[in-house]
Amino acid sequence: MEKRSDLPVPSYYPDYGIMLKLFPRGCEDRRETEIAALETLAGSSLFVADCPEIEEAGPRHLVLRCPRGQELGEHWSEMTGEEREDIAHHLGLTLAGLHESRHGKLPATPWADFVARQRAGLVQRQRSLGAPPQWLRQLTPFLDEMDQLASDELVLLHTRLTFSTALTRHGAGGWTVTGVQDFEHAMLGPREFDIAWTLLSVAKGKRPLVRRILDGLDVQRRDLELQRRLLGMVLVHPAFDLAKCLRRLGVPRLLTMNDLARRWFPL
């Protein structure tokens, strides 16, 4: 039985098109979240992307029928620049479809409470991951300016649409996104939270990819205010690692948060 990778929630492929997810003790809430998200999205199509269907739900496991396609990360290196831009556009369209979905079944954790909890341990968490002091001392003042990342509209978020969770397939028309998987971290929040993570983890500071994702989402206002808000969103993301991102995405010439926002989210 093929195991995907070393994930917090172990996942296996016991048969073609079937995924078995095992939820260890302490991850019961992730199981409930995934069930709620998939029941909410049942029968929905996110642009051309499908979602898994629940075949069986046990106390500590889920058996899912997977959408067609393979993980985006398996084929990214094979794609040309133009093909990557097409996929980036599809990812934006997929997120747009997700954000327009109803979300009545998903347990609602107040967004302000989530932000406050993430902010409380932010500096210590990033210090433990090796972030440089010149950046650590700017985190709290920067977020203080962001008004708790407030939002008037909360939508259904995947929170981790990236190389391992987007499924792709190559057909007569080229590469396309065919599915989205792993909804155990789904939540309600502002759409920029999803956008920021996909831009950070897939576009990785490359302007053409950033622009195509934003095109798919029909984001009209593109300015420093948007870049700052996107940076604020990734700072409170549970999976964010500042030191790793500085290594992979680069450091701006001027060591300010505004310049970091411009470098990581070029418009």
GROMACS .gro file of N, CA and C in nm, residues 3-12 71 164:
model
   36
    3LYS      N    1   0.227   0.486   0.055
    3LYS     CA    2   0.210   0.597   0.147
    3LYS      C    3   0.249   0.725   0.075
    4ARG      N    4   0.173   0.832   0.098
    4ARG     CA    5   0.200   0.957   0.027
    4ARG      C    6   0.333   1.015   0.070
    5SER      N    7   0.339   1.073   0.186
    5SER     CA    8   0.462   1.133   0.237
    5SER      C    9   0.447   1.147   0.387
    6ASP      N   10   0.546   1.198   0.452
    6ASP     CA   11   0.545   1.208   0.597
    6ASP      C   12   0.460   1.327   0.640
    7LEU      N   13   0.330   1.308   0.640
    7LEU     CA   14   0.235   1.414   0.673
    7LEU      C   15   0.186   1.398   0.817
    8PRO      N   16   0.139   1.508   0.879
    8PRO     CA   17   0.083   1.499   1.014
    8PRO      C   18  -0.031   1.398   1.023
    9VAL      N   19  -0.113   1.391   0.915
    9VAL     CA   20  -0.218   1.292   0.904
    9VAL      C   21  -0.174   1.189   0.800
   10PRO      N   22  -0.129   1.070   0.842
   10PRO     CA   23  -0.079   0.970   0.746
   10PRO      C   24  -0.184   0.936   0.641
   11SER      N   25  -0.142   0.932   0.515
   11SER     CA   26  -0.233   0.905   0.404
   11SER      C   27  -0.174   0.796   0.316
   12TYR      N   28  -0.261   0.706   0.271
   12TYR     CA   29  -0.218   0.592   0.190
   12TYR      C   30  -0.309   0.578   0.069
   71GLU      N   31  -0.044   1.481  -0.793
   71GLU     CA   32  -0.004   1.601  -0.720
   71GLU      C   33   0.076   1.695  -0.810
  164SER      N   34   0.131   1.987  -0.302
  164SER     CA   35   0.088   1.855  -0.257
  164SER      C   36  -0.063   1.840  -0.249
   0.00000   0.00000   0.00000
